[in-house]
Coordinates of N, CA and C in Angstrom, one line a residue:
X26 N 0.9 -1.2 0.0 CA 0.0 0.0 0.0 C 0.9 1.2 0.0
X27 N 0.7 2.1 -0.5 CA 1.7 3.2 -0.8 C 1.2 4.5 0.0
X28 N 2.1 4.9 0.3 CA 2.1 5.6 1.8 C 1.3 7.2 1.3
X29 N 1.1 7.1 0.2 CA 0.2 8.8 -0.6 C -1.2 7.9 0.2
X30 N -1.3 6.7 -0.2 CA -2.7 6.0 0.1 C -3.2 5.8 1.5
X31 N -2.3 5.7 2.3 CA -2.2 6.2 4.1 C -2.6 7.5 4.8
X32 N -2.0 8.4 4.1 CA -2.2 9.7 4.3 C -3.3 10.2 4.2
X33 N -3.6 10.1 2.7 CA -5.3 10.7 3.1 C -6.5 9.6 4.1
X34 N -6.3 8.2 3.7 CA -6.9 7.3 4.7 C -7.3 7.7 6.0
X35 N -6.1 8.3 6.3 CA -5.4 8.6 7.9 C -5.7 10.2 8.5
X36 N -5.8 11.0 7.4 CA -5.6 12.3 7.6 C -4.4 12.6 8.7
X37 N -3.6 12.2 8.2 CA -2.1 13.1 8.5 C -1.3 13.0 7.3
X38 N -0.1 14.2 7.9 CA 1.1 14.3 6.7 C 2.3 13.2 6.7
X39 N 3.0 13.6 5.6 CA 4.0 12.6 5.2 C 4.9 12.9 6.2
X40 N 5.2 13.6 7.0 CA 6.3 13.8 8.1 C 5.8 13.2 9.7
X41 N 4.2 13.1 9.7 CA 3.8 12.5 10.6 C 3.9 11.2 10.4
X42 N 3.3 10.6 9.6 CA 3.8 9.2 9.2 C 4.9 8.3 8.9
X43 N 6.1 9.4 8.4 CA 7.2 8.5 9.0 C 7.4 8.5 10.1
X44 N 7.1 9.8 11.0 CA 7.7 9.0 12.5 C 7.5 7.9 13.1
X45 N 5.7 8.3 12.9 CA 5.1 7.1 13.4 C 5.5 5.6 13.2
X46 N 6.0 5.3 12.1 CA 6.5 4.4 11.2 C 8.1 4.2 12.0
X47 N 8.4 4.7 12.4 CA 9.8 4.8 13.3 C 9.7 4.3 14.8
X48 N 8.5 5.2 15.5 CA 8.3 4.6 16.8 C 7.7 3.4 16.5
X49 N 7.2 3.3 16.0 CA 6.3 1.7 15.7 C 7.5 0.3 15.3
X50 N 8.4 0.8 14.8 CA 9.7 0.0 14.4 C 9.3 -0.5 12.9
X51 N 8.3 -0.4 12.4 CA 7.9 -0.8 11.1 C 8.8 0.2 9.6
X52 N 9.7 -1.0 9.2 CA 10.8 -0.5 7.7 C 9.8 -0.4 6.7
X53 N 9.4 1.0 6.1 CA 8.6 0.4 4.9 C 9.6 -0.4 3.6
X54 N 8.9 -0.8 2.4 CA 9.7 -1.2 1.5 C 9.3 -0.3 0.7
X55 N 10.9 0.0 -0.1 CA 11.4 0.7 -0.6 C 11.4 0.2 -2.7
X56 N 10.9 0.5 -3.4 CA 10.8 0.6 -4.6 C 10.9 1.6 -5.6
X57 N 12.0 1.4 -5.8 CA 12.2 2.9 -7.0 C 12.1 4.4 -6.1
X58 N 11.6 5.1 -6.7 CA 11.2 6.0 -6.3 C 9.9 6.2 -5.4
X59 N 9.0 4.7 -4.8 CA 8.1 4.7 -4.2 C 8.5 4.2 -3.1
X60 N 7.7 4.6 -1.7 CA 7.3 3.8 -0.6 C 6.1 3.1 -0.4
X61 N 6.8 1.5 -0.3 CA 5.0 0.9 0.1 C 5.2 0.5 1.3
X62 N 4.1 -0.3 2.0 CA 3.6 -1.2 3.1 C 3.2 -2.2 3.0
X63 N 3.1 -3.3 3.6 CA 2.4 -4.5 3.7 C 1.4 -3.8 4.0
X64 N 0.2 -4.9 3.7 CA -1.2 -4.8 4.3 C -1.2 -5.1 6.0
X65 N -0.5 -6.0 6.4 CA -0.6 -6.3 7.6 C 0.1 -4.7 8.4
X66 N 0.9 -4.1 8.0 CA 1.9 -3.2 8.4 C 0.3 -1.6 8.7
X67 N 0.4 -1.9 7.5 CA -0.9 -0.6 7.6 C -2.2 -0.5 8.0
X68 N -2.6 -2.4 8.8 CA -3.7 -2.1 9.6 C -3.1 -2.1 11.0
X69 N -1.5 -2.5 11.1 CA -0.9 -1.8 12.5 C -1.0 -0.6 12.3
X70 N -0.4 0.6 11.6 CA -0.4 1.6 11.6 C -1.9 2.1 11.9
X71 N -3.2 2.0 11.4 CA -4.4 1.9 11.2 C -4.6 1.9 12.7
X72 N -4.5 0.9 13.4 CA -4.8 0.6 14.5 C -4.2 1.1 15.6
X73 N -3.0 1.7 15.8 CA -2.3 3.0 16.5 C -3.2 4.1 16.3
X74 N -3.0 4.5 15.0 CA -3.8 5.7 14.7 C -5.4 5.7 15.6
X75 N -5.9 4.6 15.5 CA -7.5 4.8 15.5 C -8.0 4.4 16.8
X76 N -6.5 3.9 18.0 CA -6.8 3.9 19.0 C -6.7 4.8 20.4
X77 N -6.5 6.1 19.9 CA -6.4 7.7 20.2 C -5.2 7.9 21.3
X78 N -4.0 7.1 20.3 CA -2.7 7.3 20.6 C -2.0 8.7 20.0
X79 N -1.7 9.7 21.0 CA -1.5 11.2 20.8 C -0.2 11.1 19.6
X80 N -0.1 11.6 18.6 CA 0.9 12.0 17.9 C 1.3 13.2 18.8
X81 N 2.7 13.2 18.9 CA 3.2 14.2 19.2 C 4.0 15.3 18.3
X82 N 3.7 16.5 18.2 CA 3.5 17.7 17.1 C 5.1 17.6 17.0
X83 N 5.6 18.2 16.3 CA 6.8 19.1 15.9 C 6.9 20.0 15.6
X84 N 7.6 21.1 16.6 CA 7.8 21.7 16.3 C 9.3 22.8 15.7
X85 N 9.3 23.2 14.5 CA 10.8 23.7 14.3 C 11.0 24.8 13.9
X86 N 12.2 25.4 14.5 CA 12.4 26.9 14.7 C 13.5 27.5 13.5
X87 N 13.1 28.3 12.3 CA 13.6 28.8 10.9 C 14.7 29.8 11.4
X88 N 15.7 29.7 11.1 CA 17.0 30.7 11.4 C 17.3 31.3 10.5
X89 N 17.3 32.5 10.2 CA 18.3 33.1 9.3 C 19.5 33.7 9.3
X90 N 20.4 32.9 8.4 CA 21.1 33.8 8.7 C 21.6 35.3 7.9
X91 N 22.4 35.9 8.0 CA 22.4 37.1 7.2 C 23.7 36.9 6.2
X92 N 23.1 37.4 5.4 CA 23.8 37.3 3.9 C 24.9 37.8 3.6
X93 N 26.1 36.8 3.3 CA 27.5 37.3 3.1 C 28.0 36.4 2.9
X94 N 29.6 36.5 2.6 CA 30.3 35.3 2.3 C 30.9 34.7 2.8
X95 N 30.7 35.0 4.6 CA 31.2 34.0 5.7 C 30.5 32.9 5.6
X96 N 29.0 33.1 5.1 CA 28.0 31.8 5.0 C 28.1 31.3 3.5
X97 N 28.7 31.0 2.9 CA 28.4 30.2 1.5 C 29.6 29.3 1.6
X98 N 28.4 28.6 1.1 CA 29.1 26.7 1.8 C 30.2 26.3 0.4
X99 N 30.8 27.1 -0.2 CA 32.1 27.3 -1.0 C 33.0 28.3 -0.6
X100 N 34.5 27.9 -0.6 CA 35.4 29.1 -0.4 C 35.4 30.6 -0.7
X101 N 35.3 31.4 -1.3 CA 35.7 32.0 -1.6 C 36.8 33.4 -1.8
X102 N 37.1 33.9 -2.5 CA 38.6 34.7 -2.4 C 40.0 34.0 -2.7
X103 N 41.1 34.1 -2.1 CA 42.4 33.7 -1.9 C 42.4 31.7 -1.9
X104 N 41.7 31.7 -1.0 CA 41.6 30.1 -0.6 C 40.8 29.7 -1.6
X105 N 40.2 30.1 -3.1 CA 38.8 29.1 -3.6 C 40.5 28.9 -4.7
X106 N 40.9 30.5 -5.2 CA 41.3 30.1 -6.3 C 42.4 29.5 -6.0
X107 N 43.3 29.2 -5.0 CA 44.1 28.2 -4.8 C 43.5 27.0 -4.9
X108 N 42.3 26.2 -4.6 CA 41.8 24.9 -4.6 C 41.4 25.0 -5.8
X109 N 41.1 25.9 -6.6 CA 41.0 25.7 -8.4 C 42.3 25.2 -8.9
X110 N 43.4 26.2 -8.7 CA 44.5 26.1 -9.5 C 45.3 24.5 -9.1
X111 N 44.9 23.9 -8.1 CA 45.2 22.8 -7.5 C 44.8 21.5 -8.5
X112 N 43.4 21.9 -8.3 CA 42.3 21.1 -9.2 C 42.9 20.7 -10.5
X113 N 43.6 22.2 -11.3 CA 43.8 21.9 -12.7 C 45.1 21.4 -12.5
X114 N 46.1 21.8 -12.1 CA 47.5 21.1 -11.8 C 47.2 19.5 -11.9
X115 N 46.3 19.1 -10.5 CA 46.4 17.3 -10.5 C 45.4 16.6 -11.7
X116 N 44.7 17.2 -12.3 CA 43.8 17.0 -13.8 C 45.2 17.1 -14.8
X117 N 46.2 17.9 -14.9 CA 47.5 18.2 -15.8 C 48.4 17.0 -15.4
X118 N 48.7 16.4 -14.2 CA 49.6 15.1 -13.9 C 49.3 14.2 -14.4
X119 N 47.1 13.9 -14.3 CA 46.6 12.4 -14.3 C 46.7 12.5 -15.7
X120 N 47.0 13.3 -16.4 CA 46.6 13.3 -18.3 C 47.9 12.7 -18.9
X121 N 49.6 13.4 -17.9 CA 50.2 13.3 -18.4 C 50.9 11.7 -18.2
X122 N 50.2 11.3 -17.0 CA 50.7 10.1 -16.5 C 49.8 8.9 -17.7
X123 N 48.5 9.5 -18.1 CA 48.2 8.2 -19.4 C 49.0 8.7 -20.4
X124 N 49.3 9.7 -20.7 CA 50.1 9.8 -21.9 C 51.1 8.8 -22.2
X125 N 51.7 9.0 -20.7 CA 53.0 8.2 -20.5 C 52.9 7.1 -20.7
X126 N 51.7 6.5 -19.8 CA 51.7 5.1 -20.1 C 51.4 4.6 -21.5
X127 N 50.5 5.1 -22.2 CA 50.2 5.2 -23.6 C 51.5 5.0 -24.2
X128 N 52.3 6.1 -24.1 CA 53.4 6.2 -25.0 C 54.4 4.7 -24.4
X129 N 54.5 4.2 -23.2 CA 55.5 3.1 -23.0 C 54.7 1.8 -23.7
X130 N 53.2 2.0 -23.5 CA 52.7 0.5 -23.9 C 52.8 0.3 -25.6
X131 N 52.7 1.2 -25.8 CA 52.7 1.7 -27.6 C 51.2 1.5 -27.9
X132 N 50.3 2.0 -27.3 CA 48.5 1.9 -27.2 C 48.3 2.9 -28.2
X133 N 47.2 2.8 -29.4 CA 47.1 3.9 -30.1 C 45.9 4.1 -29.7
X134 N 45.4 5.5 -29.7 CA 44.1 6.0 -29.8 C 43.5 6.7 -31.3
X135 N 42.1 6.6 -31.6 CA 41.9 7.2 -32.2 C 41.8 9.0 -32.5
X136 N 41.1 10.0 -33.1 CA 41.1 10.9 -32.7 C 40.4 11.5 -31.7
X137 N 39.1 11.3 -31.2 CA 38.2 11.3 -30.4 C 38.7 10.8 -29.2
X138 N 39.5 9.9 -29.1 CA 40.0 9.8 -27.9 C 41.2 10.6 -27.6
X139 N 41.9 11.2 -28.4 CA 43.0 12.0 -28.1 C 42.9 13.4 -27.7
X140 N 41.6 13.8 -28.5 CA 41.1 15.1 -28.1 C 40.6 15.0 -26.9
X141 N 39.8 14.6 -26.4 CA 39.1 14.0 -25.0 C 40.5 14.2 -24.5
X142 N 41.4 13.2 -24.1 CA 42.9 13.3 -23.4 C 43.5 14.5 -23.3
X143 N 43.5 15.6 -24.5 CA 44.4 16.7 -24.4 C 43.8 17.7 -24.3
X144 N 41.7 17.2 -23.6 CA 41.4 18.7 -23.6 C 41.2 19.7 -24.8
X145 N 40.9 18.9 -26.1 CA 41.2 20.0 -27.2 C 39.7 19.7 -28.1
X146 N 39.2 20.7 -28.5 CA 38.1 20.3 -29.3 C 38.2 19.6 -30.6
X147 N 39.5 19.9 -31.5 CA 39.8 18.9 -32.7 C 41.3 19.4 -32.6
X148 N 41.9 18.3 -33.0 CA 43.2 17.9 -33.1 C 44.2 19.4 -33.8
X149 N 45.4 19.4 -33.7 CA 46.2 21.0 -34.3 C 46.1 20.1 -35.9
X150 N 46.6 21.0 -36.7 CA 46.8 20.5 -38.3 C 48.2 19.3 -37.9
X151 N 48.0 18.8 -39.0 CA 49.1 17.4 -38.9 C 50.3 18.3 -40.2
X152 N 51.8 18.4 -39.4 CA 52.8 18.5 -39.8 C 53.5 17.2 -40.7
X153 N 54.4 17.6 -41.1 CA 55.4 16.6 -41.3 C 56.4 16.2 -40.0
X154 N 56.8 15.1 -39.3 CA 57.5 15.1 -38.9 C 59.0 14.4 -39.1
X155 N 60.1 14.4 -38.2 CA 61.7 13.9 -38.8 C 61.3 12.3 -39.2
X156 N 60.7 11.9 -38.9 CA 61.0 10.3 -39.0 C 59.6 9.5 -40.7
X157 N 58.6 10.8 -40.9 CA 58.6 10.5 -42.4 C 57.3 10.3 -41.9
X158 N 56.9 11.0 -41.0 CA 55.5 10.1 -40.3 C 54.9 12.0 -40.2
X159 N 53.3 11.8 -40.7 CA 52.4 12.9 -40.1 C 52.0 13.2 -38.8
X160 N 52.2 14.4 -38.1 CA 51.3 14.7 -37.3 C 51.5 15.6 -36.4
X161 N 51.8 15.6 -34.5 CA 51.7 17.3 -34.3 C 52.9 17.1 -32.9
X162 N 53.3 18.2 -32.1 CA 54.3 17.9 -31.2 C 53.2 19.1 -30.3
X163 N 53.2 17.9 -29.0 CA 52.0 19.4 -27.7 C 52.7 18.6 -26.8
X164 N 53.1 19.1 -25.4 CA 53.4 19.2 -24.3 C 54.8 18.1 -24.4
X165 N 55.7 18.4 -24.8 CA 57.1 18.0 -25.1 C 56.6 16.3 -25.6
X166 N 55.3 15.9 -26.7 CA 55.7 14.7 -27.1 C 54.9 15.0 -28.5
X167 N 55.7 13.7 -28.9 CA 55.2 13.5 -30.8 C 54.1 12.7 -30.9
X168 N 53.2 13.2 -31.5 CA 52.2 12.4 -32.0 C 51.4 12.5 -33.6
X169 N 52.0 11.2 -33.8 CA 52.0 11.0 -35.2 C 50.6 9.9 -35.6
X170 N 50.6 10.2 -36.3 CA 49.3 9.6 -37.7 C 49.6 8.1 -37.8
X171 N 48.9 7.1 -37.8 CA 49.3 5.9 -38.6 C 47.9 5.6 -39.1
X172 N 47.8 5.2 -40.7 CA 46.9 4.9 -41.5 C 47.0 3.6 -41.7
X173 N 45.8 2.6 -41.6 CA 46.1 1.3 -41.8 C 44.6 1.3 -43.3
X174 N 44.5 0.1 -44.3 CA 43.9 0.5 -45.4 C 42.6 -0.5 -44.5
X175 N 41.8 0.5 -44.7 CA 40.3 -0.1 -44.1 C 39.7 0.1 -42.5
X176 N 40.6 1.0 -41.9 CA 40.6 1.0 -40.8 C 41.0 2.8 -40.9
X177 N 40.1 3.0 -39.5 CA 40.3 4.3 -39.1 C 41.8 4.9 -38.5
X178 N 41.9 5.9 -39.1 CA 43.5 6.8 -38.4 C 43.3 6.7 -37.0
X179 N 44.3 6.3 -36.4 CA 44.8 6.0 -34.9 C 46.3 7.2 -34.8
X180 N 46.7 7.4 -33.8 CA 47.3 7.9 -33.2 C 48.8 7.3 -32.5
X181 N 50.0 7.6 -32.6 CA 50.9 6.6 -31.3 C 51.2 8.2 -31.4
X182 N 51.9 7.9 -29.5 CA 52.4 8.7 -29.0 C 53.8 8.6 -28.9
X183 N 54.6 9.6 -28.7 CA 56.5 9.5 -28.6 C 57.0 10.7 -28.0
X184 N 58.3 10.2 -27.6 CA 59.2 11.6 -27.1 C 59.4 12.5 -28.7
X185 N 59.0 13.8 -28.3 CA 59.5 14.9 -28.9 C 61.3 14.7 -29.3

């Protein structure tokens, strides 16, 4: 039985009824996005309710506080843009440490994955490079073109 179907049954709210549901020791079951009950569960509940056992009210008291930037639950000033510049630094290590790996395993990527990796929306123009091979030199390494016939351009990585 689904606890919208309790409520008006019962005439109380959804905050009344989980407690109740708490003091009572009764878990409802949980489904997706819904809460139900056994039948047996909600003619206990049914039968608390209808035996002129006092709910006891809640009451809660709204605080405000006053508006500034001692209260925003983010840094701000001196201390935010240090935990930014921190952020991009160790995002610049973890990129260069696959590179790395990439380039020792000799793993090619396509282009979509390279861009993805280096951060770039499409790849620089493809040069000529020393070794007779196409393609571009970013953050002190080579990365060259290899064309295979029937198969998409891939990528290896190398020391500059």
């Amino acid at each position: 039985m689904p606890l919208s179907q309790l409520e008006q049954e019962l005439g109380i709210g959804r905050v009344d009824l989980l407690l109740l549901l708490r003091r009572l020791g009764i878990q409802p079951l949980r489904r997706g996005m819904r809460t139900l009950l056994t039948t047996e569960q909600a003619e206990q509940l049914a039968n608390h309710v209808g035996s002129g056992a006092s709910l006891e009210t809640i009451t809660a008291e709204l605080v405000l506080d006053e508006p500034g930037q001692d209260n925003l639950p983010v840094p701000m000033g001196e201390s935010w843009g240090e935990a930014a510049r921190y952020a991009q630094l160790r995002l610049l290590r973890e990129r260069l440490e696959i590179l790395e790996a990439l380039m020792r395993s000799g793993i090619e990527l396509d282009s979509r994955q390279l861009c993805d990796l280096l951060d770039l929306r499409r790849l620089p123009a493809v040069q000529p490079l020393d070794d007779d091979a196409m393609g571009f030199i970013r953050m002190g390494l080579k990365f060259s073109r290899h064309q295979r016939p029937g198969q998409r351009s891939s990528w290896r990585i190398g020391r500059a």
